[in-house]
Amino acid sequence: MRTWARTARADTPTLVRPAMPRQSASLRFGRDGGDERPGPAPVAPHTHLIRLLPTPTGTPFTFVYGLILVATTVLTRVADPAAVSRWLAGSSAHVENLAQEPLFVLVASALFYAGPLLSPFAVGFILVLTALERRIGGWRTAAVFAVGHLLATLATQLTVAAAVALGHLPESSLTRFDYGISYGVLACTGGLAGVLRAVWLRWLLLAAVGTMVISDLVSLTDPLTNWGHLIALLTGIALWPLLRRYQRRGSAAPRSA
C-alpha cells in the first residue's frame, strides 16, 4: 500500500511508506542469510505427562476398560462375600468352566482384577496399555490383550487337564479359580517393546519385565500361572512384525490424541 504526502513544495510529491513492525534478527534471517520462519512452539512438559494417562478420545479402550476394572474391583470389596464368590466361580476360566462356556469365561475372567487398585501392577496396566494404544490404536491393543489372555489361559488350563488325567494333580485343580488381567497386560508389554522408537528403552523394558517373570518362575510360587505369564510375554514379542507393519502404514492412533 502506498500513500502520497506533500512537502513544503506543493509541486513535488513524496512517496511515504507505511511503518513496518520490527522483527528480531532471528526471525528475519537465518544463519546462512536466508529467510527463516519461526519453528513450532515447544510442547509444555505437562503435555507429555498427560499423554501417559488414558483419555476418552485418545485411548478409548484403555479408558473404558480401566473404568470397568475399577467398578468390578470396588464391587468385589463391598458386596456380600458369598455373592462375590459365586461371581468369581462363574467367571473363572478353569477347566470345568472352559468345557461348558468357553467364550463367556474367557471374556468374564478378564473383567476382574485380583490386586489393590493402587498397586504397581495396576499402574503398569495403565501406562503400558495407554502407550501401546497411542501407537497402534484401540482395536489392535484390544486384540493384543485378547490374544495374550487367550493363549496363556488355554495353555495353562490344558496343562492342568492333562496333569489331572495322568494323576499328577488332584481333581480339585479342575475348579481352581483362574481370573485376572496379568496375561493380557504382559502380552501388551511385549508388544509395546517392539514399537518403541528408543532401542535402549525397548530392551530395558524387556529386561525388567523378563527378569520379574523368570524370577517368579524359578521360585515356583505358582508354576502354572508363572508359565502363563511367560507365554503371554512371548506372545506379545511374537506380534512385533505385525504391529510394526501397522505403524509404518500410519494406522496408529493420532499423535495429537
Coordinates of N, CA and C in Angstrom, one line a residue:
M1 N 0.8 -1.2 0.0 CA 0.0 0.0 0.0 C 0.9 1.2 0.0
R2 N 0.5 2.1 -0.8 CA 1.3 3.4 -0.9 C 0.4 4.5 -0.6
T3 N 0.9 5.6 0.0 CA 0.2 6.8 0.3 C 1.0 8.0 -0.1
W4 N 0.4 9.0 -0.6 CA 1.1 10.2 -1.1 C 0.9 11.3 -0.1
A5 N 2.0 12.1 0.2 CA 2.0 13.3 1.0 C 2.8 14.4 0.4
R6 N 2.5 15.6 0.7 CA 3.2 16.8 0.1 C 4.1 17.4 1.1
T7 N 5.3 17.8 0.6 CA 6.2 18.5 1.5 C 6.0 20.0 1.4
A8 N 7.0 20.8 1.8 CA 6.9 22.3 1.7 C 6.6 22.8 0.3
R9 N 7.2 22.1 -0.7 CA 6.9 22.4 -2.1 C 5.7 21.7 -2.5
A10 N 4.7 22.5 -2.9 CA 3.5 21.9 -3.3 C 3.5 21.1 -4.5
D11 N 4.5 21.4 -5.4 CA 4.5 20.7 -6.7 C 5.4 19.4 -6.7
T12 N 6.0 19.0 -5.5 CA 6.8 17.9 -5.5 C 6.2 16.8 -4.6
P13 N 5.6 15.8 -5.2 CA 5.1 14.7 -4.4 C 6.2 13.8 -3.8
T14 N 5.9 13.3 -2.6 CA 6.9 12.4 -1.9 C 6.2 11.1 -1.5
L15 N 6.8 10.0 -1.8 CA 6.3 8.7 -1.5 C 6.6 8.3 -0.1
V16 N 5.5 8.1 0.7 CA 5.7 7.7 2.1 C 5.3 6.3 2.3
R17 N 6.1 5.4 2.8 CA 5.8 4.0 3.0 C 5.3 3.8 4.5
P18 N 4.2 3.0 4.6 CA 3.7 2.7 6.0 C 4.8 2.1 6.8
A19 N 4.8 2.4 8.1 CA 5.8 1.8 9.0 C 5.6 0.3 9.2
M20 N 6.6 -0.5 9.1 CA 6.5 -1.9 9.3 C 6.9 -2.3 10.7
P21 N 6.3 -3.3 11.3 CA 6.6 -3.7 12.7 C 8.0 -4.3 12.7
R22 N 8.7 -4.0 13.7 CA 10.1 -4.5 13.9 C 10.1 -6.0 14.1
Q23 N 11.1 -6.7 13.6 CA 11.3 -8.1 13.8 C 12.7 -8.3 14.3
S24 N 12.8 -9.3 15.1 CA 14.2 -9.7 15.6 C 14.9 -10.3 14.5
A25 N 16.2 -10.2 14.6 CA 17.1 -10.7 13.6 C 16.9 -12.2 13.4
S26 N 16.6 -12.9 14.5 CA 16.5 -14.3 14.5 C 15.3 -14.8 13.6
L27 N 14.2 -13.9 13.5 CA 13.1 -14.2 12.8 C 13.2 -13.8 11.3
R28 N 14.0 -12.7 11.0 CA 14.2 -12.2 9.7 C 15.2 -13.0 8.8
F29 N 16.3 -13.4 9.5 CA 17.3 -14.0 8.7 C 17.8 -15.3 9.4
G30 N 18.1 -16.3 8.7 CA 18.7 -17.5 9.2 C 20.2 -17.4 9.3
R31 N 20.8 -18.4 9.7 CA 22.3 -18.4 9.9 C 23.0 -18.2 8.6
D32 N 22.4 -18.7 7.5 CA 23.0 -18.6 6.2 C 22.6 -17.4 5.5
G33 N 21.9 -16.4 6.1 CA 21.5 -15.2 5.5 C 20.1 -15.3 4.8
G34 N 19.5 -16.5 4.7 CA 18.2 -16.6 4.1 C 17.1 -16.4 5.0
D35 N 15.9 -16.3 4.5 CA 14.7 -16.2 5.3 C 14.5 -17.4 6.2
E36 N 14.0 -17.2 7.4 CA 13.8 -18.3 8.3 C 12.5 -18.0 9.1
R37 N 11.6 -19.0 9.0 CA 10.3 -18.8 9.7 C 10.5 -19.4 11.1
P38 N 9.8 -18.9 12.1 CA 9.9 -19.5 13.5 C 9.3 -20.9 13.5
G39 N 10.0 -21.8 14.3 CA 9.5 -23.2 14.4 C 8.3 -23.3 15.2
P40 N 7.8 -24.5 15.3 CA 6.6 -24.7 16.2 C 6.9 -24.4 17.7
A41 N 5.9 -24.0 18.3 CA 6.0 -23.7 19.7 C 6.4 -24.9 20.5
P42 N 7.3 -24.8 21.5 CA 7.7 -26.0 22.3 C 6.5 -26.6 23.1
V43 N 6.5 -27.9 23.2 CA 5.4 -28.5 23.9 C 5.7 -28.4 25.4
A44 N 4.7 -28.1 26.2 CA 4.8 -27.9 27.6 C 5.1 -29.3 28.2
P45 N 5.9 -29.4 29.3 CA 6.2 -30.7 29.9 C 5.0 -31.4 30.4
H46 N 4.0 -30.7 30.9 CA 2.8 -31.4 31.4 C 2.0 -32.1 30.3
T47 N 2.2 -31.6 29.0 CA 1.5 -32.3 27.9 C 2.0 -33.7 27.8
H48 N 3.4 -33.9 27.9 CA 3.9 -35.3 27.8 C 3.4 -36.1 29.0
L49 N 3.3 -35.6 30.2 CA 2.8 -36.3 31.3 C 1.3 -36.7 31.1
I50 N 0.5 -35.9 30.5 CA -0.9 -36.2 30.3 C -1.0 -37.3 29.3
R51 N -0.1 -37.4 28.3 CA -0.1 -38.5 27.3 C 0.2 -39.8 27.9
L52 N 0.7 -39.9 29.1 CA 1.0 -41.2 29.7 C -0.3 -41.8 30.3
L53 N -1.4 -41.0 30.4 CA -2.6 -41.4 31.1 C -3.7 -41.6 30.0
P54 N -4.6 -42.5 30.2 CA -5.7 -42.7 29.2 C -6.7 -41.6 29.2
T55 N -7.3 -41.3 28.0 CA -8.3 -40.3 27.9 C -9.5 -40.9 27.1
P56 N -10.7 -40.4 27.2 CA -11.8 -41.0 26.5 C -11.6 -40.9 25.0
T57 N -11.0 -39.9 24.5 CA -10.9 -39.7 23.0 C -9.5 -40.3 22.5
G58 N -8.5 -40.1 23.3 CA -7.2 -40.5 22.8 C -6.9 -42.0 22.9
T59 N -7.4 -42.6 24.0 CA -7.2 -44.1 24.3 C -8.5 -44.6 24.8
P60 N -9.5 -44.7 24.0 CA -10.9 -45.2 24.5 C -10.9 -46.6 25.1
F61 N -10.1 -47.5 24.5 CA -10.1 -48.9 25.0 C -9.5 -48.9 26.4
T62 N -8.4 -48.3 26.6 CA -7.8 -48.3 27.9 C -8.6 -47.6 28.9
F63 N -9.2 -46.5 28.5 CA -10.0 -45.7 29.4 C -11.3 -46.5 29.9
V64 N -12.0 -47.0 29.0 CA -13.2 -47.8 29.3 C -12.9 -49.0 30.1
Y65 N -11.9 -49.8 29.6 CA -11.5 -51.0 30.3 C -11.1 -50.7 31.7
G66 N -10.3 -49.6 31.9 CA -9.9 -49.2 33.3 C -11.0 -48.9 34.2
L67 N -12.1 -48.3 33.7 CA -13.2 -48.0 34.4 C -14.0 -49.2 34.8
I68 N -14.1 -50.2 33.9 CA -14.7 -51.5 34.2 C -14.0 -52.2 35.3
L69 N -12.7 -52.2 35.3 CA -11.9 -52.9 36.3 C -12.0 -52.2 37.6
V70 N -12.1 -50.9 37.6 CA -12.3 -50.2 38.9 C -13.6 -50.5 39.5
A71 N -14.7 -50.6 38.6 CA -16.0 -50.9 39.1 C -16.1 -52.3 39.7
T72 N -15.5 -53.3 39.0 CA -15.6 -54.7 39.4 C -14.8 -54.9 40.7
T73 N -13.6 -54.2 40.8 CA -12.8 -54.3 42.0 C -13.5 -53.7 43.2
V74 N -14.1 -52.6 43.0 CA -14.8 -52.0 44.2 C -16.0 -52.9 44.5
L75 N -16.7 -53.4 43.5 CA -17.8 -54.2 43.8 C -17.4 -55.5 44.6
T76 N -16.3 -56.1 44.2 CA -15.9 -57.3 45.0 C -15.5 -57.0 46.4
R77 N -15.1 -55.7 46.7 CA -14.7 -55.3 48.0 C -15.9 -55.0 48.9
V78 N -17.0 -54.5 48.3 CA -18.1 -54.0 49.2 C -19.3 -55.0 49.1
A79 N -19.3 -55.8 48.1 CA -20.5 -56.7 48.0 C -20.4 -57.9 49.0
D80 N -21.5 -58.6 49.1 CA -21.6 -59.8 50.0 C -20.6 -60.8 49.6
P81 N -19.7 -61.3 50.5 CA -18.7 -62.3 50.2 C -19.2 -63.5 49.5
A82 N -20.4 -64.0 49.9 CA -21.0 -65.2 49.2 C -21.3 -64.9 47.8
A83 N -21.9 -63.7 47.5 CA -22.2 -63.3 46.2 C -21.0 -63.2 45.3
V84 N -19.9 -62.5 45.9 CA -18.7 -62.4 45.2 C -18.1 -63.7 44.8
S85 N -18.1 -64.6 45.7 CA -17.6 -66.0 45.5 C -18.3 -66.6 44.3
R86 N -19.6 -66.5 44.3 CA -20.4 -67.0 43.1 C -20.0 -66.4 41.8
W87 N -19.8 -65.0 41.8 CA -19.5 -64.3 40.6 C -18.1 -64.8 40.1
L88 N -17.1 -64.9 41.0 CA -15.8 -65.3 40.6 C -15.8 -66.8 40.1
A89 N -16.6 -67.6 40.8 CA -16.6 -69.0 40.4 C -17.2 -69.2 39.0
G90 N -18.2 -68.3 38.7 CA -18.9 -68.4 37.4 C -18.0 -67.8 36.3
S91 N -17.1 -66.8 36.7 CA -16.3 -66.1 35.7 C -14.9 -66.8 35.5
S92 N -14.6 -67.6 36.4 CA -13.2 -68.2 36.4 C -13.0 -69.1 35.1
A93 N -11.8 -68.9 34.6 CA -11.5 -69.7 33.3 C -10.8 -71.0 33.7
H94 N -11.3 -71.7 34.6 CA -10.8 -73.0 34.9 C -11.3 -74.1 34.0
V95 N -10.8 -75.3 34.1 CA -11.1 -76.4 33.2 C -12.6 -76.6 33.0
E96 N -13.3 -76.8 34.1 CA -14.7 -77.1 34.0 C -15.5 -76.0 33.3
N97 N -15.3 -74.8 33.7 CA -16.0 -73.7 33.0 C -15.6 -73.6 31.5
L98 N -14.3 -73.8 31.2 CA -13.9 -73.8 29.8 C -14.6 -74.9 29.0
A99 N -14.8 -76.0 29.6 CA -15.5 -77.1 28.9 C -17.0 -76.8 28.7
Q100 N -17.6 -76.0 29.5 CA -19.0 -75.7 29.4 C -19.3 -74.4 28.7
E101 N -18.7 -73.3 29.1 CA -18.9 -72.0 28.5 C -17.6 -71.3 28.1
P102 N -16.9 -71.8 27.2 CA -15.5 -71.2 26.9 C -15.5 -69.8 26.6
L103 N -16.4 -69.3 25.7 CA -16.3 -67.9 25.2 C -16.7 -67.0 26.4
F104 N -17.7 -67.3 27.1 CA -18.1 -66.5 28.2 C -17.0 -66.3 29.3
V105 N -16.5 -67.4 29.7 CA -15.5 -67.3 30.8 C -14.2 -66.7 30.4
L106 N -13.8 -66.9 29.1 CA -12.6 -66.2 28.6 C -12.7 -64.7 28.6
V107 N -13.9 -64.2 28.4 CA -14.2 -62.8 28.5 C -14.3 -62.3 29.9
A108 N -15.2 -63.0 30.6 CA -15.5 -62.6 32.0 C -14.3 -62.7 32.9
S109 N -13.4 -63.7 32.7 CA -12.3 -63.8 33.6 C -11.3 -62.6 33.5
A110 N -11.4 -61.9 32.4 CA -10.5 -60.7 32.2 C -11.2 -59.4 32.8
L111 N -12.3 -59.5 33.4 CA -13.1 -58.3 33.9 C -12.9 -58.1 35.4
F112 N -12.0 -59.0 36.0 CA -11.8 -58.9 37.4 C -10.3 -58.8 37.7
Y113 N -10.0 -57.9 38.6 CA -8.6 -57.7 39.0 C -8.4 -58.1 40.4
A114 N -7.4 -58.9 40.7 CA -7.3 -59.5 42.0 C -6.5 -58.7 43.0
G115 N -5.8 -57.7 42.6 CA -5.0 -56.9 43.5 C -5.6 -55.6 43.8
P116 N -4.9 -54.8 44.7 CA -5.3 -53.4 45.0 C -5.3 -52.5 43.8
L117 N -6.1 -51.4 43.9 CA -6.2 -50.5 42.7 C -4.9 -49.7 42.6
L118 N -4.2 -49.4 43.6 CA -3.0 -48.5 43.5 C -1.7 -49.3 43.6
S119 N -1.8 -50.6 43.2 CA -0.6 -51.4 43.3 C 0.3 -51.1 42.1
P120 N 1.6 -51.4 42.1 CA 2.5 -51.2 41.0 C 2.0 -51.9 39.7
F121 N 1.3 -53.0 39.8 CA 0.8 -53.7 38.6 C -0.3 -52.9 38.0
A122 N -1.2 -52.4 38.8 CA -2.3 -51.6 38.3 C -1.8 -50.3 37.6
V123 N -0.7 -49.7 38.1 CA -0.1 -48.5 37.5 C 0.5 -49.0 36.2
G124 N 1.2 -50.2 36.2 CA 1.8 -50.7 34.9 C 0.7 -51.0 33.9
F125 N -0.4 -51.5 34.3 CA -1.5 -51.7 33.4 C -1.9 -50.4 32.6
I126 N -2.1 -49.3 33.4 CA -2.4 -48.0 32.8 C -1.4 -47.5 31.9
L127 N -0.1 -47.5 32.3 CA 1.0 -47.0 31.5 C 1.2 -47.8 30.2
V128 N 1.2 -49.1 30.3 CA 1.5 -50.0 29.2 C 0.4 -49.9 28.1
L129 N -0.8 -50.1 28.6 CA -1.9 -50.1 27.6 C -2.1 -48.7 27.0
T130 N -1.9 -47.6 27.7 CA -2.0 -46.3 27.2 C -1.0 -46.1 26.1
A131 N 0.3 -46.4 26.4 CA 1.4 -46.2 25.5 C 1.2 -47.1 24.2
L132 N 0.7 -48.3 24.4 CA 0.5 -49.1 23.2 C -0.6 -48.6 22.4
E133 N -1.7 -48.2 23.0 CA -2.9 -47.8 22.2 C -2.6 -46.5 21.5
R134 N -1.8 -45.6 22.0 CA -1.4 -44.4 21.3 C -0.5 -44.6 20.1
R135 N 0.1 -45.8 20.0 CA 0.9 -46.2 18.9 C 0.2 -47.0 17.9
I136 N -0.7 -47.9 18.3 CA -1.3 -48.8 17.3 C -2.8 -48.7 17.2
G137 N -3.4 -47.9 18.1 CA -4.9 -47.8 18.1 C -5.5 -48.7 19.1
G138 N -6.8 -48.4 19.3 CA -7.6 -49.2 20.3 C -7.9 -50.6 20.0
W139 N -8.4 -50.8 18.8 CA -8.8 -52.2 18.4 C -7.6 -53.1 18.4
R140 N -6.5 -52.7 17.9 CA -5.3 -53.5 17.9 C -4.8 -53.8 19.3
T141 N -4.8 -52.8 20.1 CA -4.4 -53.0 21.5 C -5.3 -54.0 22.2
A142 N -6.6 -53.9 21.9 CA -7.5 -54.9 22.5 C -7.2 -56.3 21.9
A143 N -6.9 -56.4 20.7 CA -6.5 -57.7 20.1 C -5.3 -58.3 20.7
V144 N -4.3 -57.5 20.9 CA -3.0 -58.0 21.6 C -3.4 -58.5 23.0
F145 N -4.1 -57.7 23.7 CA -4.5 -58.2 25.0 C -5.3 -59.5 25.0
A146 N -6.3 -59.6 24.1 CA -7.1 -60.7 24.0 C -6.3 -62.0 23.6
V147 N -5.4 -61.8 22.6 CA -4.6 -63.0 22.2 C -3.7 -63.5 23.3
G148 N -3.1 -62.6 24.0 CA -2.2 -63.0 25.1 C -3.0 -63.7 26.2
H149 N -4.2 -63.1 26.5 CA -5.1 -63.7 27.6 C -5.5 -65.1 27.1
L150 N -5.9 -65.2 25.9 CA -6.5 -66.4 25.4 C -5.4 -67.5 25.4
L151 N -4.3 -67.3 24.7 CA -3.3 -68.3 24.6 C -2.7 -68.8 25.9
A152 N -2.4 -67.8 26.8 CA -1.9 -68.2 28.1 C -2.9 -69.0 28.9
T153 N -4.1 -68.5 28.9 CA -5.2 -69.3 29.7 C -5.3 -70.7 29.1
L154 N -5.5 -70.8 27.8 CA -5.7 -72.2 27.3 C -4.4 -73.1 27.5
A155 N -3.2 -72.5 27.4 CA -2.0 -73.3 27.6 C -1.9 -73.8 29.0
T156 N -2.2 -73.0 30.0 CA -2.1 -73.4 31.4 C -3.3 -74.4 31.8
Q157 N -4.5 -74.1 31.3 CA -5.6 -74.9 31.7 C -5.6 -76.3 31.0
L158 N -5.1 -76.3 29.8 CA -5.0 -77.6 29.1 C -3.9 -78.4 29.8
T159 N -2.9 -77.8 30.3 CA -1.8 -78.5 31.1 C -2.4 -79.1 32.4
V160 N -3.3 -78.3 33.0 CA -3.9 -78.8 34.2 C -4.8 -80.0 33.9
A161 N -5.6 -79.9 32.8 CA -6.5 -81.0 32.5 C -5.6 -82.3 32.2
A162 N -4.5 -82.1 31.5 CA -3.7 -83.3 31.2 C -3.0 -83.8 32.5
A163 N -2.6 -83.0 33.4 CA -2.0 -83.4 34.6 C -3.0 -84.2 35.5
V164 N -4.2 -83.7 35.5 CA -5.3 -84.4 36.3 C -5.6 -85.7 35.7
A165 N -5.7 -85.8 34.3 CA -5.9 -87.0 33.7 C -4.8 -88.1 33.9
L166 N -3.6 -87.6 34.0 CA -2.5 -88.5 34.3 C -2.2 -88.8 35.7
G167 N -3.0 -88.2 36.6 CA -2.9 -88.4 38.0 C -1.8 -87.6 38.7
H168 N -1.3 -86.6 38.1 CA -0.3 -85.8 38.7 C -0.8 -84.7 39.5
L169 N -2.1 -84.3 39.3 CA -2.8 -83.3 40.1 C -4.1 -83.8 40.6
P170 N -4.6 -83.3 41.7 CA -5.9 -83.8 42.2 C -7.0 -83.2 41.3
E171 N -8.2 -83.8 41.4 CA -9.3 -83.3 40.6 C -9.8 -81.9 41.0
S172 N -9.5 -81.5 42.2 CA -9.9 -80.1 42.7 C -9.2 -79.1 41.8
S173 N -8.1 -79.4 41.2 CA -7.4 -78.4 40.3 C -8.3 -78.0 39.1
L174 N -9.2 -78.8 38.8 CA -10.1 -78.5 37.6 C -11.0 -77.3 37.9
T175 N -11.2 -77.0 39.2 CA -12.1 -75.9 39.5 C -11.4 -74.8 40.3
R176 N -10.1 -74.8 40.2 CA -9.3 -73.7 40.9 C -9.5 -72.4 40.1
F177 N -9.8 -71.3 40.9 CA -10.1 -70.0 40.3 C -8.9 -69.6 39.4
D178 N -9.3 -69.1 38.3 CA -8.3 -68.5 37.3 C -9.0 -67.3 36.6
Y179 N -8.6 -66.1 37.1 CA -9.1 -64.9 36.5 C -8.1 -63.8 36.8
G180 N -8.2 -62.7 36.0 CA -7.3 -61.6 36.2 C -6.9 -61.0 34.9
I181 N -6.0 -60.0 34.9 CA -5.6 -59.3 33.7 C -4.1 -59.4 33.4
S182 N -3.4 -60.2 34.2 CA -2.0 -60.3 34.1 C -1.5 -60.8 32.8
Y183 N -2.2 -61.8 32.2 CA -1.8 -62.4 30.9 C -1.9 -61.3 29.8
G184 N -3.0 -60.6 29.8 CA -3.2 -59.6 28.8 C -2.2 -58.4 28.9
V185 N -2.0 -58.0 30.1 CA -1.0 -56.9 30.4 C 0.4 -57.3 29.9
L186 N 0.8 -58.5 30.2 CA 2.2 -58.9 29.8 C 2.3 -59.1 28.3
A187 N 1.2 -59.5 27.6 CA 1.2 -59.5 26.2 C 1.3 -58.1 25.6
C188 N 0.6 -57.2 26.2 CA 0.7 -55.8 25.7 C 2.1 -55.2 26.0
T189 N 2.7 -55.6 27.1 CA 4.1 -55.2 27.4 C 5.0 -55.7 26.4
G190 N 4.9 -56.9 26.0 CA 5.8 -57.5 25.0 C 5.6 -56.8 23.7
G191 N 4.3 -56.5 23.3 CA 4.0 -55.8 22.1 C 4.5 -54.4 22.1
L192 N 4.4 -53.7 23.2 CA 4.8 -52.3 23.3 C 6.3 -52.2 23.1
A193 N 7.1 -53.1 23.6 CA 8.5 -53.1 23.5 C 8.9 -53.1 22.0
G194 N 8.2 -53.7 21.2 CA 8.5 -53.8 19.7 C 8.2 -52.5 19.0
V195 N 7.4 -51.6 19.5 CA 7.0 -50.4 18.7 C 7.6 -49.2 19.4
L196 N 8.4 -49.3 20.4 CA 9.1 -48.2 21.0 C 10.2 -47.7 20.1
R197 N 10.3 -46.4 19.8 CA 11.3 -45.9 18.9 C 12.7 -45.9 19.5
A198 N 12.8 -45.7 20.9 CA 14.1 -45.8 21.5 C 14.5 -47.2 21.8
V199 N 15.6 -47.7 21.1 CA 16.0 -49.1 21.2 C 16.4 -49.4 22.7
W200 N 17.1 -48.5 23.3 CA 17.5 -48.7 24.7 C 16.4 -48.9 25.6
L201 N 15.3 -48.1 25.4 CA 14.1 -48.3 26.2 C 13.4 -49.6 26.0
R202 N 13.4 -50.1 24.7 CA 12.8 -51.4 24.4 C 13.5 -52.5 25.2
W203 N 14.8 -52.5 25.2 CA 15.5 -53.6 25.8 C 15.5 -53.5 27.3
L204 N 15.4 -52.2 27.8 CA 15.3 -52.0 29.3 C 14.0 -52.5 29.8
L205 N 12.9 -52.3 29.0 CA 11.6 -52.7 29.4 C 11.5 -54.3 29.4
L206 N 12.1 -54.9 28.4 CA 12.1 -56.3 28.3 C 12.9 -57.0 29.4
A207 N 14.1 -56.3 29.7 CA 14.9 -56.9 30.7 C 14.3 -56.8 32.1
A208 N 13.6 -55.7 32.4 CA 13.0 -55.5 33.7 C 11.8 -56.5 33.8
V209 N 10.9 -56.6 32.8 CA 9.7 -57.5 32.9 C 10.2 -58.9 32.8
G210 N 11.1 -59.2 31.9 CA 11.6 -60.6 31.8 C 12.2 -61.1 33.1
T211 N 13.0 -60.3 33.7 CA 13.6 -60.7 35.0 C 12.6 -61.0 36.0
M212 N 11.5 -60.2 36.1 CA 10.5 -60.4 37.1 C 9.7 -61.7 36.8
V213 N 9.4 -62.0 35.5 CA 8.7 -63.2 35.1 C 9.5 -64.4 35.4
I214 N 10.8 -64.4 35.0 CA 11.7 -65.6 35.2 C 11.9 -65.9 36.7
S215 N 12.1 -64.8 37.5 CA 12.4 -65.0 38.9 C 11.1 -65.6 39.6
D216 N 9.9 -65.2 39.2 CA 8.7 -65.9 39.7 C 8.7 -67.3 39.3
L217 N 9.1 -67.6 38.1 CA 9.0 -69.0 37.6 C 10.0 -69.9 38.3
V218 N 11.2 -69.3 38.6 CA 12.3 -70.1 39.3 C 11.9 -70.3 40.7
S219 N 11.2 -69.4 41.4 CA 10.8 -69.5 42.8 C 9.7 -70.6 43.0
L220 N 9.0 -70.9 41.9 CA 7.9 -71.9 42.0 C 6.8 -71.6 42.9
T221 N 6.5 -70.3 43.0 CA 5.4 -69.9 43.9 C 4.0 -70.3 43.3
D222 N 3.9 -70.2 42.0 CA 2.7 -70.6 41.3 C 3.1 -71.0 39.9
P223 N 3.6 -72.2 39.7 CA 4.2 -72.6 38.5 C 3.3 -72.4 37.2
L224 N 2.1 -72.8 37.3 CA 1.2 -72.7 36.1 C 0.9 -71.3 35.7
T225 N 0.6 -70.5 36.7 CA 0.4 -69.1 36.4 C 1.7 -68.4 35.9
N226 N 2.8 -68.7 36.5 CA 4.0 -68.1 36.1 C 4.4 -68.5 34.7
W227 N 4.1 -69.8 34.3 CA 4.3 -70.2 32.9 C 3.4 -69.4 32.0
G228 N 2.2 -69.2 32.5 CA 1.3 -68.4 31.7 C 1.8 -67.0 31.4
H229 N 2.4 -66.4 32.5 CA 3.0 -65.1 32.3 C 4.1 -65.0 31.2
L230 N 4.9 -66.1 31.2 CA 6.0 -66.1 30.2 C 5.4 -66.3 28.8
I231 N 4.4 -67.2 28.7 CA 3.7 -67.4 27.4 C 3.1 -66.1 26.9
A232 N 2.5 -65.3 27.8 CA 1.8 -64.1 27.4 C 2.9 -63.1 26.9
L233 N 4.0 -63.0 27.6 CA 5.0 -62.0 27.2 C 5.6 -62.4 25.9
L234 N 5.9 -63.7 25.7 CA 6.4 -64.1 24.4 C 5.4 -63.9 23.3
T235 N 4.1 -64.0 23.6 CA 3.1 -63.8 22.6 C 3.2 -62.4 22.1
G236 N 3.3 -61.4 23.0 CA 3.4 -60.0 22.6 C 4.7 -59.8 21.7
I237 N 5.8 -60.4 22.1 CA 7.0 -60.3 21.3 C 6.8 -60.9 19.9
A238 N 6.1 -62.0 19.8 CA 5.9 -62.6 18.5 C 5.1 -61.8 17.6
L239 N 4.3 -60.8 18.1 CA 3.5 -59.9 17.3 C 4.2 -58.7 16.8
W240 N 5.5 -58.6 17.1 CA 6.3 -57.4 16.7 C 6.2 -57.1 15.2
P241 N 6.4 -58.1 14.3 CA 6.3 -57.8 12.8 C 5.0 -57.2 12.4
L242 N 3.9 -57.7 13.0 CA 2.6 -57.2 12.6 C 2.3 -55.8 13.1
L243 N 2.7 -55.6 14.4 CA 2.5 -54.3 15.0 C 3.3 -53.2 14.3
R244 N 4.6 -53.6 13.9 CA 5.4 -52.6 13.3 C 4.9 -52.3 11.9
R245 N 4.3 -53.3 11.2 CA 3.7 -53.0 9.9 C 2.6 -52.0 10.0
Y246 N 1.8 -52.1 11.0 CA 0.7 -51.2 11.2 C 1.2 -49.8 11.4
Q247 N 2.3 -49.7 12.2 CA 2.9 -48.4 12.5 C 3.5 -47.8 11.2
R248 N 4.1 -48.5 10.3 CA 4.7 -48.0 9.1 C 3.6 -47.5 8.1
R249 N 2.4 -48.2 8.2 CA 1.3 -47.8 7.3 C 0.6 -46.5 7.8
G250 N 1.0 -46.1 9.0 CA 0.3 -44.9 9.6 C -1.0 -45.2 10.1
S251 N -1.3 -46.4 10.5 CA -2.6 -46.7 11.0 C -2.7 -46.6 12.5
A252 N -1.7 -46.1 13.2 CA -1.8 -45.9 14.6 C -2.7 -44.8 15.0
A253 N -3.0 -44.7 16.3 CA -3.9 -43.7 16.8 C -3.2 -42.3 16.6
P254 N -3.9 -41.3 16.4 CA -3.4 -39.9 16.1 C -2.5 -39.5 17.3
R255 N -1.3 -38.9 16.9 CA -0.4 -38.5 17.9 C -0.9 -37.3 18.8
S256 N -1.8 -36.6 18.2 CA -2.3 -35.4 18.9 C -3.4 -35.8 20.0
A257 N -3.8 -37.1 20.0 CA -4.9 -37.5 20.9 C -4.4 -37.5 22.3

